[in-house]
Coordinates of C-alpha atoms and ligand atoms in Angstrom, one line a residue:
M196 CA 35.5 -15.6 -0.8
Q197 CA 35.7 -19.8 -0.1
E198 CA 36.1 -20.1 -4.2
Y199 CA 39.1 -18.1 -4.0
A200 CA 40.4 -19.0 -0.6
Q201 CA 40.4 -22.9 -2.4
S202 CA 42.3 -22.5 -5.1
F203 CA 45.6 -21.5 -2.7
T204 CA 46.1 -25.6 -3.1
V205 CA 48.9 -27.4 -1.9
E206 CA 50.1 -28.2 -5.2
S207 CA 49.9 -24.5 -5.7
L208 CA 51.9 -23.7 -3.2
A209 CA 54.3 -26.0 -3.4
D210 CA 55.3 -24.7 -6.8
A211 CA 54.9 -21.9 -4.3
V212 CA 57.6 -22.8 -1.7
Q213 CA 60.6 -24.0 -5.0
A214 CA 60.1 -20.7 -6.0
M215 CA 61.0 -19.2 -3.0
L216 CA 63.6 -22.7 -1.7
D217 CA 65.6 -21.2 -5.5
A218 CA 65.8 -17.7 -4.2
S219 CA 67.4 -19.2 -0.8
P220 CA 66.2 -16.1 0.6
A221 CA 67.9 -15.1 3.9
G222 CA 67.3 -17.1 6.9
L223 CA 65.1 -19.9 5.7
P224 CA 63.9 -22.2 8.2
P225 CA 64.8 -26.4 7.9
E226 CA 61.8 -27.3 8.5
W227 CA 60.5 -25.0 5.7
R228 CA 62.9 -27.0 3.4
D229 CA 61.5 -29.7 4.0
S230 CA 57.7 -28.7 2.5
L231 CA 59.2 -27.4 0.2
E232 CA 61.3 -29.9 -1.9
Q233 CA 57.8 -32.0 -0.8
A234 CA 55.7 -29.2 -2.9
V235 CA 58.2 -29.2 -5.8
R236 CA 57.9 -32.5 -6.3
R237 CA 54.3 -33.2 -6.9
S238 CA 54.1 -30.0 -9.3
R239 CA 57.8 -30.0 -11.1
G240 CA 56.7 -29.6 -15.0
R241 CA 53.9 -27.5 -14.5
I242 CA 54.7 -24.3 -14.0
P243 CA 58.8 -22.6 -14.0
P244 CA 59.4 -21.9 -9.5
H245 CA 61.1 -19.4 -10.4
L246 CA 58.0 -17.8 -12.2
F247 CA 55.4 -19.2 -9.0
Y248 CA 58.0 -17.0 -6.9
A249 CA 58.0 -14.1 -8.9
T250 CA 53.8 -14.4 -9.3
V251 CA 53.9 -13.9 -5.5
E252 CA 56.5 -12.4 -5.0
Q253 CA 53.9 -9.6 -7.1
A254 CA 51.2 -9.9 -6.2
P255 CA 49.1 -7.3 -5.3
V256 CA 46.9 -8.5 -2.3
A257 CA 49.2 -9.7 1.2
I258 CA 50.5 -13.0 1.5
S259 CA 52.2 -14.3 4.2
I260 CA 53.1 -18.0 4.7
T261 CA 53.6 -19.0 8.9
D262 CA 53.9 -21.8 10.8
P263 CA 51.6 -24.2 12.6
D264 CA 51.7 -21.4 15.4
A265 CA 50.8 -18.9 13.0
N266 CA 54.2 -17.3 13.1
I267 CA 56.0 -16.3 10.1
L268 CA 57.5 -17.6 7.5
Y269 CA 56.9 -15.2 4.7
V270 CA 55.6 -12.5 3.3
N271 CA 55.7 -10.9 -0.2
P272 CA 56.0 -6.7 -0.9
A273 CA 52.6 -5.7 -0.4
F274 CA 52.1 -7.6 2.5
E275 CA 55.2 -5.0 3.7
R276 CA 53.1 -2.4 1.7
V277 CA 50.4 -2.6 3.4
T278 CA 51.2 -3.4 6.5
G279 CA 53.9 -1.2 7.0
Y280 CA 56.7 -3.8 8.3
G281 CA 59.5 -4.3 6.4
R282 CA 59.6 -8.4 5.6
S283 CA 62.7 -8.6 8.1
E284 CA 61.0 -6.8 10.4
V285 CA 58.0 -9.9 10.5
V286 CA 59.9 -12.6 9.8
G287 CA 59.0 -14.9 12.8
S288 CA 57.0 -12.6 14.6
N289 CA 53.9 -14.0 15.4
E290 CA 50.8 -12.9 13.1
S291 CA 48.6 -11.4 15.7
L292 CA 51.7 -8.6 15.7
L293 CA 49.4 -7.2 12.7
S294 CA 45.7 -7.8 15.8
D295 CA 44.2 -4.9 17.1
K296 CA 41.9 -5.3 19.9
C297 CA 39.0 -4.0 18.5
T298 CA 38.8 -7.1 16.4
P299 CA 36.0 -9.1 18.5
V300 CA 38.0 -12.7 20.0
H301 CA 35.3 -14.9 19.1
I302 CA 36.5 -14.2 15.2
Y303 CA 39.5 -15.3 16.3
Q304 CA 38.5 -18.5 17.6
D305 CA 36.1 -19.1 15.1
L306 CA 39.1 -18.7 12.9
W307 CA 41.2 -21.1 14.8
R308 CA 38.6 -23.6 14.8
H309 CA 38.4 -23.4 11.4
L310 CA 42.9 -23.4 11.2
L311 CA 42.7 -26.7 13.3
A312 CA 39.7 -27.9 11.3
Q313 CA 42.2 -27.9 7.9
Q314 CA 39.2 -25.6 6.3
V315 CA 39.9 -22.3 4.5
W316 CA 38.8 -19.5 7.0
S317 CA 37.9 -15.5 4.9
G318 CA 36.7 -13.2 7.2
T319 CA 37.4 -9.7 7.7
L320 CA 39.5 -8.2 10.7
V321 CA 40.5 -5.0 12.2
N322 CA 44.3 -5.4 12.1
R323 CA 46.8 -2.2 12.8
S324 CA 49.8 -1.1 11.1
K325 CA 53.5 0.6 12.2
S326 CA 52.7 3.2 12.3
G327 CA 49.5 2.0 14.3
V328 CA 46.9 3.0 11.9
R329 CA 43.5 0.3 12.6
Y330 CA 43.0 -0.8 8.8
V331 CA 40.1 -3.2 8.0
A332 CA 41.5 -6.4 6.5
E333 CA 39.5 -8.7 4.1
L334 CA 41.4 -12.1 4.8
V335 CA 41.2 -15.5 3.4
I336 CA 43.6 -18.4 5.4
A337 CA 44.2 -22.0 4.1
P338 CA 45.1 -24.6 5.8
V339 CA 48.9 -26.7 3.9
V340 CA 48.6 -29.9 4.5
D341 CA 51.4 -32.6 3.9
E342 CA 51.2 -36.1 2.2
G343 CA 50.7 -37.6 6.0
G344 CA 48.1 -35.6 6.7
V345 CA 49.8 -33.4 8.9
T346 CA 49.4 -29.4 8.8
R347 CA 52.6 -27.8 8.4
H348 CA 51.8 -23.9 7.3
Y349 CA 49.2 -22.0 7.2
L350 CA 48.7 -19.5 3.6
G351 CA 47.5 -16.2 4.7
I352 CA 46.2 -13.5 2.6
H353 CA 44.3 -10.7 3.0
R354 CA 44.5 -6.6 1.7
D355 CA 42.6 -3.2 2.9
I356 CA 39.7 -2.5 2.5
T357 CA 38.9 0.5 4.8
E358 CA 38.0 2.8 1.8
F359 CA 35.8 0.3 0.2
H360 CA 34.2 -0.4 3.4
R361 CA 33.9 3.0 4.1
L362 CA 32.0 3.8 1.1
E363 CA 29.2 1.0 1.6
R364 CA 29.0 2.3 5.5
E365 CA 28.2 5.3 4.0
A366 CA 26.3 4.1 1.8
L367 CA 24.6 2.2 4.1
N368 CA 23.7 5.9 6.2
Q369 CA 23.0 7.5 3.1
R370 CA 20.5 4.4 2.2
Q371 CA 19.4 4.5 6.3
R372 CA 18.9 8.2 6.2
V373 CA 16.3 8.4 3.2
E374 CA 15.1 5.2 4.0
S375 CA 13.2 6.8 7.4
T376 CA 13.0 10.0 6.2
I377 CA 10.4 8.2 3.4
D378 CA 9.3 5.7 5.8
L379 CA 8.1 8.4 8.6
A380 CA 6.8 11.2 5.9
P381 CA 3.8 11.5 5.8
M382 CA 2.4 11.0 2.3
A383 CA 2.5 7.9 1.2
I384 CA 4.8 6.9 -1.0
A385 CA 5.5 3.6 -3.5
L386 CA 8.6 2.7 -6.2
V387 CA 6.2 1.1 -9.0
D388 CA 7.8 -1.5 -11.8
L389 CA 7.1 -1.3 -15.2
A390 CA 5.0 -4.2 -14.6
G391 CA 3.2 -2.7 -12.3
D392 CA 4.9 -4.5 -8.6
V393 CA 6.2 -2.1 -6.2
V394 CA 9.6 -3.0 -4.6
L395 CA 9.5 -0.1 -2.2
E396 CA 6.6 1.4 0.2
N397 CA 6.7 3.5 3.0
R398 CA 4.8 3.2 6.4
A399 CA 1.9 5.5 4.6
Y400 CA 1.7 4.0 1.5
Q401 CA 1.0 0.3 3.6
R402 CA -1.1 2.2 6.0
L403 CA -3.4 3.6 2.8
K404 CA -3.6 -0.4 1.1
N405 CA -4.8 -1.8 5.2
E406 CA -7.1 0.8 5.2
M407 CA -8.9 0.6 1.1
G408 CA -8.0 -2.9 1.1
V409 CA -6.8 -1.9 -2.0
E410 CA -2.9 -1.1 -3.4
P411 CA -3.3 3.1 -4.0
R412 CA -1.2 2.9 -6.7
E413 CA -5.1 0.8 -8.3
L414 CA -5.9 4.6 -8.0
L415 CA -3.9 5.9 -10.6
A416 CA -3.3 2.7 -13.0
H417 CA -4.9 5.4 -15.6
H418 CA -1.1 7.8 -15.1
L419 CA 1.1 4.4 -14.8
G420 CA 0.8 3.0 -18.5
M421 CA 2.0 -0.3 -16.5
R422 CA 0.6 -1.6 -20.1
A423 CA 2.3 -0.4 -22.5
P424 CA 6.0 0.3 -20.8
G425 CA 8.0 3.5 -21.4
D426 CA 4.8 4.9 -22.7
G427 CA 3.9 7.0 -18.9
S428 CA 4.8 10.2 -18.9
A429 CA 5.4 12.2 -15.3
F430 CA 1.6 13.4 -13.3
H431 CA 1.9 16.0 -10.9
D432 CA -0.8 16.6 -8.2
E433 CA -3.7 15.4 -10.1
E434 CA -6.7 15.2 -8.2
V435 CA -7.6 11.7 -8.0
S436 CA -10.6 9.8 -5.6
F437 CA -11.7 6.9 -3.5
E438 CA -15.0 6.0 -2.7
P439 CA -14.2 3.5 0.1
G440 CA -17.9 2.1 -0.4
E441 CA -20.3 1.1 2.6
D442 CA -21.7 4.3 3.7
R443 CA -18.0 5.6 4.5
P444 CA -16.8 9.6 3.0
T445 CA -15.5 9.3 -0.3
R446 CA -11.0 10.2 0.2
W447 CA -9.3 11.9 -1.4
F448 CA -6.0 12.4 -2.7
S449 CA -3.0 14.4 -4.3
C450 CA -1.4 12.4 -6.9
S451 CA 2.3 12.6 -8.9
G452 CA 4.4 10.8 -10.0
T453 CA 8.2 11.3 -11.9
W454 CA 9.7 8.3 -13.4
I455 CA 13.2 7.2 -12.3
R456 CA 15.7 5.7 -14.0
E457 CA 17.7 3.1 -12.1
M458 CA 21.4 1.3 -13.6
D459 CA 21.2 -1.8 -13.7
D460 CA 23.4 -3.8 -11.6
R461 CA 23.2 -7.3 -13.0
A462 CA 26.8 -8.7 -13.7
G463 CA 25.7 -9.2 -17.8
A464 CA 25.1 -5.9 -18.1
F465 CA 28.1 -4.8 -16.0
F466 CA 29.6 -2.9 -19.5
A467 CA 26.8 -2.2 -21.6
P468 CA 24.7 -0.5 -18.0
E469 CA 21.3 -0.5 -19.0
S470 CA 18.7 1.4 -17.3
R471 CA 15.7 0.3 -15.6
R472 CA 12.7 3.0 -15.2
H473 CA 10.5 3.5 -12.2
L474 CA 7.8 5.2 -10.5
L475 CA 8.6 7.6 -7.7
L476 CA 5.0 7.8 -7.0
V477 CA 4.0 10.2 -4.1
M478 CA -0.4 10.8 -2.7
Q479 CA -0.6 13.2 -0.1
E480 CA -4.6 12.9 2.2
I481 CA -6.3 16.1 0.7
T482 CA -10.2 14.6 2.4
R483 CA -10.5 17.7 4.6
I484 CA -9.5 20.0 2.7
K485 CA -11.3 19.1 0.2
Q486 CA -14.6 18.4 2.6
Q487 CA -13.6 22.7 2.5
Q488 CA -13.3 23.7 0.0
E489 CA -16.8 21.5 -1.0
E490 CA -18.3 23.2 2.8
V491 CA -17.4 27.1 1.6
R492 CA -18.5 26.0 -2.5
R493 CA -21.8 25.2 -0.8
N494 CA -22.4 27.3 1.6
A495 CA -21.7 30.4 -1.4
L496 CA -24.4 28.1 -3.3
R497 CA -27.1 29.1 -0.7
A498 CA -26.2 31.9 0.1
L499 CA -26.6 32.2 -4.6
I500 CA -30.0 30.4 -4.6
A501 CA -31.8 32.1 -1.6
E502 CA -30.5 35.6 -3.1
E503 CA -31.7 34.5 -6.4
A504 CA -35.1 33.1 -4.5
R505 CA -35.5 36.5 -3.2
V506 CA -34.6 38.3 -6.1
H507 CA -37.2 36.5 -7.4
G508 CA -39.9 36.9 -5.4
L509 CA -39.8 40.5 -4.6
R510 CA -40.1 40.4 -8.2
E511 CA -43.3 38.4 -8.7
S512 CA -45.0 40.5 -5.7
I513 CA -44.2 43.3 -7.0
A514 CA -45.6 42.3 -10.9
A515 CA -48.7 40.9 -9.1
A516 CA -49.4 44.4 -6.8
G517 CA -48.8 46.5 -10.2
F518 CA -51.0 43.8 -11.8
Q519 CA -53.7 44.1 -8.8
L520 CA -53.4 47.9 -9.1
L521 CA -53.5 47.9 -12.7
G522 CA -57.5 46.8 -12.3
P523 CA -58.0 50.6 -10.8
F524 CA -56.4 52.3 -13.0
N525 CA -57.6 50.9 -16.2
M526 CA -61.6 51.7 -14.4
L527 CA -60.6 55.4 -13.6
K528 CA -58.8 55.9 -16.7
A529 CA -62.5 55.3 -18.1
A530 CA -64.5 57.5 -16.8
L531 CA -62.2 59.8 -16.9
G532 CA -62.5 58.9 -20.8
I533 CA -66.6 59.4 -20.2
L534 CA -66.9 62.4 -18.2
E535 CA -64.7 63.7 -21.1
R536 CA -66.7 63.0 -23.5
R537 CA -69.7 64.2 -22.0
G538 CA -68.5 68.1 -23.2
N539 CA -70.4 69.2 -19.5
E540 CA -66.1 70.1 -18.8
E541 CA -67.5 72.9 -16.0
Q542 CA -70.5 70.8 -14.2
N543 CA -67.9 68.4 -15.0
A544 CA -65.1 69.7 -13.3
P545 CA -64.2 68.8 -9.8
V546 CA -65.7 64.8 -10.3
I547 CA -63.1 65.3 -13.3
D548 CA -60.3 66.6 -11.6
V549 CA -60.4 64.6 -8.9
L550 CA -59.8 61.6 -11.4
R551 CA -57.4 63.2 -12.8
Q552 CA -55.4 63.4 -9.5
A553 CA -56.2 59.6 -8.5
L554 CA -54.7 58.3 -11.9
A555 CA -51.9 60.9 -11.7
A556 CA -51.5 59.5 -8.3
G557 CA -52.0 55.8 -9.7
Q558 CA -49.2 56.3 -12.1
Q559 CA -46.5 58.0 -9.5
A560 CA -48.0 54.6 -7.6
L561 CA -47.2 52.4 -10.7
E562 CA -43.4 54.7 -10.9
V563 CA -42.4 53.4 -8.0
L564 CA -43.3 49.8 -7.7
R565 CA -41.8 50.1 -11.0
T566 CA -37.7 51.3 -10.3
A567 CA -38.9 49.6 -6.4
M568 CA -38.6 46.4 -9.0
P569 CA -35.0 44.4 -9.0
N570 CA -33.1 43.8 -11.7
E571 CA -32.7 40.3 -11.6
Q572 CA -28.5 39.3 -12.4
P573 CA -27.9 38.5 -16.2
E574 CA -26.5 35.4 -16.3
A575 CA -24.4 34.6 -20.0
P576 CA -25.6 30.2 -20.9
V577 CA -22.9 27.5 -20.0
R578 CA -22.7 24.3 -21.1
V579 CA -23.9 22.5 -17.6
N580 CA -23.7 19.7 -16.6
V581 CA -27.3 18.6 -14.9
N582 CA -26.4 16.2 -12.9
Q583 CA -24.3 18.8 -10.5
A584 CA -26.5 20.9 -10.0
L585 CA -29.6 18.7 -8.9
R586 CA -27.0 17.1 -6.5
D587 CA -25.2 20.5 -5.8
V588 CA -29.6 20.5 -5.0
L589 CA -29.7 17.7 -3.2
S590 CA -26.8 17.8 -1.0
L591 CA -27.7 21.6 0.4
L592 CA -31.0 19.9 1.8
T593 CA -30.0 16.8 2.8
D594 CA -30.4 17.6 6.6
R595 CA -34.3 19.3 5.7
M596 CA -34.3 16.2 4.2
L597 CA -32.7 14.0 7.0
A598 CA -35.4 15.7 9.4
L599 CA -38.4 14.9 7.7
G600 CA -36.9 11.1 6.9
V601 CA -36.8 11.5 3.8
E602 CA -35.9 8.4 1.6
V603 CA -33.9 9.0 -2.3
E604 CA -33.4 7.7 -4.5
W605 CA -31.2 10.0 -7.1
R606 CA -30.2 8.1 -10.7
P607 CA -28.6 10.4 -12.3
A608 CA -27.6 9.3 -16.3
P609 CA -24.2 8.4 -16.6
Q610 CA -23.8 10.5 -18.9
L611 CA -25.3 13.3 -19.6
P612 CA -25.1 15.4 -22.3
A613 CA -24.2 19.3 -21.2
A614 CA -27.0 20.8 -21.2
W615 CA -27.5 24.9 -22.7
G616 CA -28.6 27.3 -20.4
C617 CA -27.9 29.3 -17.4
E618 CA -26.4 27.7 -14.8
N619 CA -27.5 29.7 -10.8
R620 CA -31.7 29.6 -12.6
L621 CA -31.9 25.8 -13.5
R622 CA -30.0 25.5 -9.7
A623 CA -32.9 27.6 -8.3
M624 CA -35.6 25.6 -10.5
F625 CA -34.1 22.3 -8.5
K626 CA -34.4 23.8 -5.4
Q627 CA -38.0 25.2 -6.3
L628 CA -39.0 22.0 -7.4
L629 CA -36.8 19.7 -4.7
D630 CA -38.7 22.1 -1.8
N631 CA -42.4 21.6 -3.5
A632 CA -41.8 18.1 -2.9
L633 CA -40.5 18.3 0.2
D634 CA -43.1 21.2 0.7
A635 CA -45.8 18.5 0.1
M636 CA -44.4 15.9 2.1
D637 CA -44.3 17.4 5.3
A638 CA -47.9 16.7 6.7
P639 CA -48.5 14.2 9.3
V640 CA -51.1 12.7 7.7
V641 CA -48.4 11.2 4.7
R642 CA -46.5 8.3 6.5
R643 CA -44.4 7.5 3.1
R644 CA -41.7 9.9 1.9
E645 CA -39.9 9.2 -1.1
L646 CA -38.6 11.8 -3.4
R647 CA -36.8 10.2 -7.1
V648 CA -34.3 12.4 -8.7
V649 CA -34.3 10.7 -12.5
T650 CA -31.8 12.6 -15.6
T651 CA -32.4 10.3 -18.5
V652 CA -31.3 11.2 -22.4
S653 CA -33.8 11.1 -25.0
D654 CA -32.9 12.6 -28.7
D655 CA -30.8 14.6 -27.5
A656 CA -32.5 16.3 -24.2
V657 CA -31.4 16.6 -20.7
R658 CA -34.9 14.7 -19.2
I659 CA -35.2 15.4 -16.0
S660 CA -38.6 14.4 -13.7
I661 CA -38.6 14.9 -9.5
E662 CA -41.2 12.7 -8.2
D663 CA -42.8 12.8 -4.5
S664 CA -45.1 11.2 -2.6
G665 CA -47.3 13.6 -1.5
P666 CA -50.5 14.6 -2.4
G667 CA -50.1 16.3 -5.1
I668 CA -51.5 19.2 -6.7
P669 CA -55.5 19.2 -6.3
D670 CA -57.0 18.4 -9.4
E671 CA -58.5 22.4 -10.0
L672 CA -55.7 24.1 -9.0
R673 CA -53.4 22.1 -12.0
I674 CA -54.8 24.6 -14.3
R675 CA -53.3 27.9 -12.1
V676 CA -49.5 26.5 -11.6
F677 CA -47.8 28.7 -13.5
E678 CA -50.0 31.6 -12.1
P679 CA -47.5 34.4 -10.6
S680 CA -50.5 34.5 -7.3
S681 CA -49.7 31.4 -5.9
P682 CA -53.0 28.9 -5.3
P683 CA -52.6 28.3 -1.9
R684 CA -50.4 25.2 0.1
R685 CA -48.2 24.5 -2.9
R686 CA -46.9 27.3 -5.0
A687 CA -45.8 26.3 -8.6
P688 CA -42.4 25.6 -9.4
M689 CA -41.0 27.8 -11.6
R690 CA -43.5 30.2 -12.0
A691 CA -44.1 32.8 -15.6
W692 CA -43.5 35.9 -15.1
V693 CA -46.7 38.3 -16.1
S694 CA -44.8 42.4 -16.3
P695 CA -48.4 44.9 -16.8
W696 CA -45.7 47.0 -18.4
Ligands
LIG166 P1 44.7 -14.3 21.4 O1 44.4 -13.5 22.7 O2 45.7 -15.0 21.4 O3 43.6 -15.3 20.4 C1 42.5 -15.2 20.6 C2 41.6 -16.4 20.9 O4 42.3 -17.2 19.4 C3 42.3 -17.2 21.6 O5 41.7 -17.6 22.9 C4 42.5 -18.2 21.4 O6 40.9 -19.3 20.7 C5 42.2 -18.3 19.6 N1 43.7 -18.6 19.5 C6 44.5 -17.3 18.8 N2 45.9 -18.8 19.0 C7 45.7 -20.0 19.0 C8 46.2 -21.1 18.0 N3 47.5 -20.7 17.6 N4 46.0 -21.8 18.1 C9 44.6 -22.3 18.4 N5 43.3 -20.9 18.9 C10 44.4 -19.9 18.5 N6 45.3 -11.8 12.8 C11 45.1 -11.1 13.0 O7 44.7 -9.7 13.8 N7 45.3 -10.6 11.5 C12 45.8 -10.6 10.5 O8 46.6 -10.3 9.9 C13 45.7 -12.2 10.9 N8 46.6 -13.2 9.7 C14 46.8 -14.6 10.4 C15 47.5 -14.1 8.9 C16 48.3 -16.3 9.2 C17 48.4 -17.2 8.1 C18 47.4 -17.0 10.2 C19 47.7 -18.9 10.7 C20 46.3 -15.9 11.2 C21 46.6 -14.4 11.1 N9 46.2 -14.1 12.2 C22 45.9 -12.5 12.2 C23 45.3 -14.8 13.6 C24 46.7 -14.4 14.7 O9 47.6 -16.1 14.5 C25 46.2 -14.5 16.1 O10 44.8 -15.6 16.8 C26 44.5 -13.3 16.9 O11 45.4 -11.9 15.8 C27 45.1 -13.2 17.9 O12 45.5 -13.1 18.1 P2 45.7 -12.7 20.0 O13 47.2 -12.2 20.6 O14 45.0 -11.1 19.8 O15 44.6 -12.7 20.9

């Protein structure tokens, strides 16, 4: 704006004044005629004065020339259009006739400070047109100085920028509305450019950054496609976890990323606008929901494992009872066989009868036991993540391990192939083994309570090792750990099912 104003040099103005002189407008003040003649002398031979005059007359911006007190000497037709005043109405009046009282006085004071120091002033005023309508005027006022260095005139140029101002404010308001909505949104929002730099972030995002100590977008680096601009595709509701470390709980976020295009606003792209891509990142914390889901899952798991154990225990007890009955039953059967083979049926009839009744009763008892045997729920084998199954069981036992003061060393293999098996039964087995380990350490004599759970891979097999610092199974009982009846104090981890039928 300043440079634009400076282009109205004294020489150019002199040409214009000569042009106006040639046109001999009515009511031309004599001192202005003097000024015009001086100006023409300087500029003669450059542009024909009438051309300069025609240019000023036809210029699309409002142009006025005043004396040193801002009394109007000349206005062009554009001035008439913008202000609504005809030339004859304003010539002789002061420019202050356009002033609207909502322009603060300090603006005028600044204007005059510049003009009195023979400097160009540019700025914005609120003007009032002849019809009383306010408009926003963008002005440039340049002093016109004579050869003796005295300000003789002022050249004023202004245009109505009311519509531009309205659009600018509207855009600003819109931006503020959007920004404050985004800023107050509870989810973390950031705009990331192709270089991976965050160009806009809301308060929730800043808060998250402070809490995490890292850029939250780092959690989504693999989605952003930053290394290959343009490769990144949109993603929605991706669940991403953040491990803060130092015993702080894992935090979960549901993240969405949408690529948005914006027009290049640089001058070089004016005629061939290129669009730039930005990723709009929205991160909603879902840690509480995740914790609740995990709690529900753990409870369901606890119930499932308890049910498995109940069914398993019941089957084992019934099988053991059947096993116990089978001995006397076989003996009775043998005794009956002997008596029947002797052939002295009449004499032995009462005994044979009693034996037959006892055998029938025994058979019935075995049948009752057989029907009381609960069915094991059939479970289809699936690909099991052994690490996850062990982790689930360890988390179920957390309270008990804390109560016992057990130090747990959990070392899962980082890469574990999925194992083919019945997931619930595997979990039940791990639970039994771990319960067994805790039982072994649950004695006052055991001072050091350590549990070591390790998974490794060897030759495509998943190896699980569970070690405790308990006293261990006495040597004489080791051979019996897979028998159906429990050895004293320590149960076998997984007992073989022996059916009497
Ligand atoms: P005032 O009370 O007269 O002035 C406000 C303050 O301005 C005063 O307190 C004083 O500090 C300062 N001031 C005013 N006149 C002078 C002066 N002659 N010398 C030194 N200080 C002074 N104004 C518009 O509102 N709209 C226009 O489009 C416009 N175009 C102009 C074009 C030209 C070429 C020039 C030279 C001036 C233009 N002005 C314009 C300014 C105008 O002359 C008035 O100064 C302004 O309108 C304030 O007038 P006022 O009666 O409202 O306030």
